[in-house]
Structure formats: structure tokens, C-alpha cells
mmCIF file of C-alpha atoms in Angstrom:
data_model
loop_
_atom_site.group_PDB
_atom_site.id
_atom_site.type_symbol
_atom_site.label_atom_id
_atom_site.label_comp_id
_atom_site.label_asym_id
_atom_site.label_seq_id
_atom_site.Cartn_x
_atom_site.Cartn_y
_atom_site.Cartn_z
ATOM 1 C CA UNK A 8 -30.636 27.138 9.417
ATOM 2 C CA UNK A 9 -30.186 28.912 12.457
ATOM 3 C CA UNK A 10 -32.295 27.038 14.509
ATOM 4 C CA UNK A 11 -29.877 23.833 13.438
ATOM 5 C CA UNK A 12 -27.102 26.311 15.373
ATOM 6 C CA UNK A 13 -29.252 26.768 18.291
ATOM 7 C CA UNK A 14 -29.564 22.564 18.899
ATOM 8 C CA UNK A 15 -26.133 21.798 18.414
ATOM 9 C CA UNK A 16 -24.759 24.797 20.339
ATOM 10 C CA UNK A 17 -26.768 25.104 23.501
ATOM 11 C CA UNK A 18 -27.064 28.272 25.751
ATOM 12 C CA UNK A 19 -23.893 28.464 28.112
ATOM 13 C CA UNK A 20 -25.050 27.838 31.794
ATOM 14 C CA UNK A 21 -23.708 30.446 34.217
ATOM 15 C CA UNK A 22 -21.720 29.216 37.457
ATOM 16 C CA UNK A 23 -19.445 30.442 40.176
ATOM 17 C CA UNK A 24 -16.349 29.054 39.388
ATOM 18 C CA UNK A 25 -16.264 27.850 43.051
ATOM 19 C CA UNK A 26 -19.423 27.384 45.616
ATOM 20 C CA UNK A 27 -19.562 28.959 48.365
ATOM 21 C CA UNK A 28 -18.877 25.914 50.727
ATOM 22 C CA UNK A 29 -14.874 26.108 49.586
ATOM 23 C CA UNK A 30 -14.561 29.859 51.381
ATOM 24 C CA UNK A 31 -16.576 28.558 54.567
ATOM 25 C CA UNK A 32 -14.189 25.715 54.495
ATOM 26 C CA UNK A 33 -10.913 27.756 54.527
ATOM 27 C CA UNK A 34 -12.949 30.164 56.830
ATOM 28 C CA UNK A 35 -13.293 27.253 59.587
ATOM 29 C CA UNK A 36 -9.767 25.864 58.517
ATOM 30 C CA UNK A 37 -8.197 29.329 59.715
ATOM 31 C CA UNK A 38 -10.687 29.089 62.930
ATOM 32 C CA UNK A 39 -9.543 25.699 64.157
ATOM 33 C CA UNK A 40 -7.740 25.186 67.631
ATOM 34 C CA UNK A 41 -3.915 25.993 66.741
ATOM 35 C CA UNK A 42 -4.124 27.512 63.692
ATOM 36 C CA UNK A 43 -1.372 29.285 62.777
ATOM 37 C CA UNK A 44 -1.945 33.349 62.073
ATOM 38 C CA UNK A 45 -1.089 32.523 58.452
ATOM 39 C CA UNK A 46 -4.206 29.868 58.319
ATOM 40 C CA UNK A 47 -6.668 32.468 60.220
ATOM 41 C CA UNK A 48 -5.154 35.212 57.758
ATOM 42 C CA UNK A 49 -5.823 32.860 54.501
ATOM 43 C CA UNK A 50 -9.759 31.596 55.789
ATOM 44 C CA UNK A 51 -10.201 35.960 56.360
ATOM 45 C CA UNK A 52 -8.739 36.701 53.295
ATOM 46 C CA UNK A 53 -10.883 33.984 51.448
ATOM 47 C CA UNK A 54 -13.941 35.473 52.573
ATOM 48 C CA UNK A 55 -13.361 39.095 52.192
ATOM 49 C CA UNK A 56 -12.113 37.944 48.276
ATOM 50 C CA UNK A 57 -15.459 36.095 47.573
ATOM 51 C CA UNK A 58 -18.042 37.844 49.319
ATOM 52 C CA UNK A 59 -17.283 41.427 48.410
ATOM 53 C CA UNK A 60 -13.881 41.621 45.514
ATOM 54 C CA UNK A 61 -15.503 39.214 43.362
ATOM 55 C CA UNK A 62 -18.695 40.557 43.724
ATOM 56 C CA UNK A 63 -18.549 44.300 43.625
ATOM 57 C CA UNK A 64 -21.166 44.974 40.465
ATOM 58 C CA UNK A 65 -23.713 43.800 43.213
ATOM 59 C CA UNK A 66 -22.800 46.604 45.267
ATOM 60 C CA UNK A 67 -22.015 49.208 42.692
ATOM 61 C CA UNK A 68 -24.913 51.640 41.799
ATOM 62 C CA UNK A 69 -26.379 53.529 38.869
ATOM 63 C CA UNK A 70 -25.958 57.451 39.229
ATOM 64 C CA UNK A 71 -28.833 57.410 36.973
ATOM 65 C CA UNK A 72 -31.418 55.450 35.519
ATOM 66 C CA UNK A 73 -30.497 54.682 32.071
ATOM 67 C CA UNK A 74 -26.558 54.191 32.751
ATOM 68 C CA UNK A 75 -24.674 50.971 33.080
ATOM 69 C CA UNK A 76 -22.790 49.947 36.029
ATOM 70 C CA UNK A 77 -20.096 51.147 37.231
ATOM 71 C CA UNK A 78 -17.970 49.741 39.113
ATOM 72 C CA UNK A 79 -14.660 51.019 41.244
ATOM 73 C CA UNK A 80 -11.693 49.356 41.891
ATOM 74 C CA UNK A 81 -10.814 47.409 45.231
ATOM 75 C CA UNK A 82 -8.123 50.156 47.013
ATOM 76 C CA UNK A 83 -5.608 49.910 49.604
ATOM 77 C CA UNK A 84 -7.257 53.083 51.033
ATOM 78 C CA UNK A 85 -11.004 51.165 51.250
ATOM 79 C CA UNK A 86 -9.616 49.551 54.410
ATOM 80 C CA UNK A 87 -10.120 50.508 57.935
ATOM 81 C CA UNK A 88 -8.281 48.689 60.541
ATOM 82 C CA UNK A 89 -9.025 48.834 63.999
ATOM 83 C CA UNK A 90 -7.147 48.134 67.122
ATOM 84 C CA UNK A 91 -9.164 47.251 70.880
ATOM 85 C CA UNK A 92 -8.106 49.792 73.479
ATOM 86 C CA UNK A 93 -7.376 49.169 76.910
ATOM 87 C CA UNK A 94 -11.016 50.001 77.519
ATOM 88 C CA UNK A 95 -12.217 47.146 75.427
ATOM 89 C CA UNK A 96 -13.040 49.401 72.608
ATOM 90 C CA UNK A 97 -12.209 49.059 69.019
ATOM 91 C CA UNK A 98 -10.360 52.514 67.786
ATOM 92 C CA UNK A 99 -9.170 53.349 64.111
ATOM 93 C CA UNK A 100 -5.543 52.935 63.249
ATOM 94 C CA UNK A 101 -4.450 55.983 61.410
ATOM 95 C CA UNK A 102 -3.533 55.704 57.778
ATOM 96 C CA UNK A 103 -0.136 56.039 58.174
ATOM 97 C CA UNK A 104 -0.005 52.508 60.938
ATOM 98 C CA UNK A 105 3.396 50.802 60.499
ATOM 99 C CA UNK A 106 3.949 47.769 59.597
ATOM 100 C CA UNK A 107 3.104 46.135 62.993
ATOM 101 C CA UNK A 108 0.286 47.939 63.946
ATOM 102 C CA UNK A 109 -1.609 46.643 60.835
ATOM 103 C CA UNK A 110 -0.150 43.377 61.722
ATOM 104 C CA UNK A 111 -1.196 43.323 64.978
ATOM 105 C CA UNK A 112 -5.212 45.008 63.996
ATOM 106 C CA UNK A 113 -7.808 43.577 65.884
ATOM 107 C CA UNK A 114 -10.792 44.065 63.084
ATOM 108 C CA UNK A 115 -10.592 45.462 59.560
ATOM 109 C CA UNK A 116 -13.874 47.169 57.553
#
């Protein structure tokens, strides 16, 4: 009997629920010549979402052997943002930036 159940309900096949060419794609859309800073903000945001928020059990590890994962939440305080000097180095924004200075960040970690 259960091996009728196993032919007419088939093993579910795993997928992304998008591929990865739809983040490239709003990656290079943001990239373009005349983008707005909204577009290059959406393409950065797109990446950062798929490559690392919707992925963090691949970067979560076990404290110990037998234990399952554990994963942490995505936090306001994970985020660095930097801001390029007059020296052409990038310094760290303290974590108290307005407004504006976050705006106006040259990288983010």
C-alpha cells in the first residue's frame, strides 16, 4: 500500500524560488549609466538579500558536534558603513551616524 503512495505522490524537488540571474540583473540595472541612487540602492540591496539574508544557515556554525544549527538574526547593528577620507581611505562611521552620513556611506560590510 504504501508504495502505491510513493508513485502517485512523488518526492518534492527543492528550488530557489528565484535563480540567481534575477539579483545579477537588478545588480547591473542599478549599475547602468544614469541610474538613479534609488536603482543602485535596489540592485545593492538585492544582492546583499540573496547572497547572505536568505542564506545565513550556510554561514551559521555548530558550537558542537552533535547540535543543530543555529542560526542568528540579520541586525541593524551587523552593519558597518564606511565613508572615504580625504586621503582616499575608507574610515568607519560611528554607530551613532545621522541620517546623512549613512546616506551618503561610501561602502557598507
Amino acid at each position: 500500500m504504501m508504495a502505491g503512495f510513493r508513485k502517485e505522490d512523488p518526492a518534492t524537488v527543492k528550488k530557489l524560488p528565484i535563480e540567481v540571474d534575477i539579483p545579477e540583473y537588478l545588480a547591473s540595472f542599478g549599475k547602468r549609466n544614469g541610474s538613479s541612487a534609488r536603482d543602485r540602492a535596489i540592485g545593492d540591496l538585492t544582492l546583499i538579500a540573496f547572497y547572505f539574508l536568505l542564506r545565513i544557515g550556510e554561514y551559521t556554525m555548530k558550537r558542537h558536534r552533535n547540535e543543530s544549527k543555529q542560526t542568528v538574526n540579520f541586525r541593524v547593528a551587523d552593519i558597518t558603513f564606511f565613508k572615504r577620507g580625504e586621503d582616499g581611505k575608507l574610515r568607519q562611521l560611528p554607530r551613532n551616524a545621522s541620517k546623512e552620513e549613512i546616506l551618503a556611506a561610501d561602502s557598507a560590510t
